Amino acid sequence: MSELNLILFGPPGAGKGTQADRLRSDFQLPYIATGDMLRANVKEGTELGQQAKQYMDRGDLVPDELIVAMAAERLGEDDALDGFILDGFPRTTEQAEALDKQLSRMSRRITAVLLIDVPDREVIRRLSGRRVCVKAGHNYHVDFDPPKHDDVCDQDGSRLVQRDDDQPEVIEKRLVVYHDQTEPLVDYYDQQGILRRVDGTRPPAEVHDHIRALIATLRLEEDV
Ligand code: ADP
Ligand code: ADP
């Protein structure tokens, strides 16, 4: 298989970022997370960041036209030519169609959409205990995946904080938005035959093993 163009899919808090951290070192692929890109824009105070912030704070999706342009630019960069791991994009049918068009213009296609399946009640437990490092966004959980030293990132020593949108009312809103606007993409990708499901309620190492096994199978299928 020449390229691995992967989408990590699932509700907020499913463990996409946690798995991406492991997969990017397994496969040496660039990790493209639209949520991280937007938060960087907010922090830098760019025009995009100023426009996006109001939506993010409420738990709404940022409008498609802003996101599609940002993602298209990033996917066109040289380091993404041999593959990528997308996280948090696409989140609407319009975004998925825009992505398909962009890839087909480059004679490329998505290899697989990995749906990390987690029920709502688990999402709520995960997001309310999530902590992220201020430097690189590494993920921890106060109970399920605590750092070695309280509030300090194991990987880069930076401070751990709670995201503004990981507050109970915003978590609830993000779940509603996921079910309404993003979950329909499960059928969209299933119909294309590229959806693969992973039980996201297992511990992180097991989810990781499952994803690696799925990718190994995809590679075998491609070689046959
Ligand atoms: P997403 O990127 O899908 O929003 P994260 O990777 O940030 O999700 O994970 C959300 C929270 O759940 C984090 O606090 C993370 O430490 C924790 N978490 C991730 N995977 C698991 C898992 N398999 N079991 C328990 N907790 C997990
Ligand atoms: P999570 O880690 O909880 O899955 P993200 O970090 O992916 O959340 O996204 C945080 C917020 O950024 C979303 O609630 C939304 O406001 C905005 N966002 C990120 N990606 C997109 C996208 N593809 N389309 C619209 N809004 C997005």
Short mmCIF file of C-alpha atoms in Angstrom, two decimals, residues 109-216:
data_model
loop_
_atom_site.label_atom_id
_atom_site.label_comp_id
_atom_site.label_asym_id
_atom_site.label_seq_id
_atom_site.Cartn_x
_atom_site.Cartn_y
_atom_site.Cartn_z
CA ARG A 109 -8.62 8.45 -1.69
CA ILE A 110 -9.26 7.71 1.96
CA THR A 111 -7.85 4.33 3.00
CA ALA A 112 -10.10 3.81 6.02
CA VAL A 113 -12.36 5.59 8.47
CA LEU A 114 -11.78 4.19 11.95
CA LEU A 115 -14.91 4.64 14.03
CA ILE A 116 -14.03 4.57 17.73
CA ASP A 117 -17.35 3.62 19.27
CA VAL A 118 -18.11 4.90 22.79
CA PRO A 119 -21.57 5.43 24.38
CA ASP A 120 -22.64 8.89 25.57
CA ARG A 121 -22.37 8.15 29.30
CA GLU A 122 -18.72 7.15 28.86
CA VAL A 123 -18.04 10.26 26.75
CA ILE A 124 -19.32 12.40 29.62
CA ARG A 125 -17.06 10.63 32.15
CA ARG A 126 -14.07 10.95 29.88
CA LEU A 127 -14.50 14.59 28.91
CA SER A 128 -15.26 15.79 32.42
CA GLY A 129 -11.97 14.25 33.66
CA ARG A 130 -9.86 15.16 30.63
CA ARG A 131 -6.73 17.27 31.14
CA VAL A 132 -4.56 18.51 28.30
CA CYS A 133 -1.07 19.96 28.27
CA VAL A 134 -0.75 23.60 27.30
CA LYS A 135 2.26 23.00 25.07
CA ALA A 136 1.24 20.21 22.70
CA GLY A 137 -2.25 19.13 23.74
CA HIS A 138 -1.20 15.71 25.10
CA ASN A 139 -4.21 14.02 26.73
CA TYR A 140 -4.65 12.69 30.26
CA HIS A 141 -7.57 11.70 32.44
CA VAL A 142 -7.69 12.31 36.19
CA ASP A 143 -8.84 8.71 36.87
CA PHE A 144 -8.26 6.63 33.72
CA ASP A 145 -4.87 7.95 32.60
CA PRO A 146 -3.38 10.20 35.28
CA PRO A 147 0.00 11.90 34.76
CA LYS A 148 2.94 10.73 36.93
CA HIS A 149 3.01 14.11 38.70
CA ASP A 150 -0.19 16.06 39.33
CA ASP A 151 -0.96 18.62 36.61
CA VAL A 152 2.35 18.12 34.77
CA CYS A 153 2.66 16.55 31.30
CA ASP A 154 4.74 13.33 31.31
CA GLN A 155 5.86 13.99 27.75
CA ASP A 156 6.98 17.61 27.76
CA GLY A 157 6.78 18.84 31.36
CA SER A 158 4.22 21.54 30.57
CA ARG A 159 1.19 22.40 32.69
CA LEU A 160 -2.07 20.42 32.40
CA VAL A 161 -5.35 22.30 32.15
CA GLN A 162 -9.04 21.60 31.55
CA ARG A 163 -10.35 22.71 28.15
CA ASP A 164 -12.97 25.49 28.24
CA ASP A 165 -15.39 23.31 26.26
CA ASP A 166 -15.03 20.35 28.68
CA GLN A 167 -17.61 21.92 31.03
CA PRO A 168 -20.81 19.85 31.62
CA GLU A 169 -23.26 22.04 29.62
CA VAL A 170 -20.89 22.33 26.68
CA ILE A 171 -20.15 18.58 26.72
CA GLU A 172 -23.87 17.89 26.46
CA LYS A 173 -24.21 20.31 23.55
CA ARG A 174 -21.26 18.77 21.73
CA LEU A 175 -22.86 15.34 22.02
CA VAL A 176 -26.13 16.60 20.54
CA VAL A 177 -24.21 18.23 17.70
CA TYR A 178 -22.28 14.98 17.13
CA HIS A 179 -25.44 12.88 16.86
CA ASP A 180 -27.21 15.42 14.61
CA GLN A 181 -24.51 16.56 12.25
CA THR A 182 -21.56 14.19 12.39
CA GLU A 183 -22.93 10.70 13.02
CA PRO A 184 -24.69 10.56 9.61
CA LEU A 185 -21.20 10.25 8.13
CA VAL A 186 -21.02 6.71 9.54
CA ASP A 187 -23.48 5.64 6.80
CA TYR A 188 -21.75 7.83 4.24
CA TYR A 189 -18.44 5.99 4.74
CA ASP A 190 -20.05 2.60 5.31
CA GLN A 191 -21.63 2.88 1.87
CA GLN A 192 -18.18 3.55 0.42
CA GLY A 193 -17.00 0.32 2.09
CA ILE A 194 -14.21 2.03 4.05
CA LEU A 195 -15.69 2.20 7.55
CA ARG A 196 -14.04 0.06 10.24
CA ARG A 197 -15.44 -0.12 13.78
CA VAL A 198 -13.38 -0.30 16.96
CA ASP A 199 -14.75 -0.83 20.47
CA GLY A 200 -13.55 2.36 22.16
CA THR A 201 -14.63 1.29 25.64
CA ARG A 202 -11.56 -0.97 25.96
CA PRO A 203 -8.38 0.36 27.61
CA PRO A 204 -6.19 2.56 25.37
CA ALA A 205 -3.59 -0.17 24.69
CA GLU A 206 -6.28 -2.62 23.53
CA VAL A 207 -7.91 -0.04 21.27
CA HIS A 208 -4.47 0.64 19.84
CA ASP A 209 -3.82 -3.07 19.18
CA HIS A 210 -7.17 -3.40 17.46
CA ILE A 211 -6.47 -0.43 15.18
CA ARG A 212 -3.03 -1.77 14.29
CA ALA A 213 -4.58 -5.14 13.43
CA LEU A 214 -7.16 -3.41 11.22
CA ILE A 215 -4.46 -1.49 9.39
CA ALA A 216 -2.42 -4.68 8.90
#
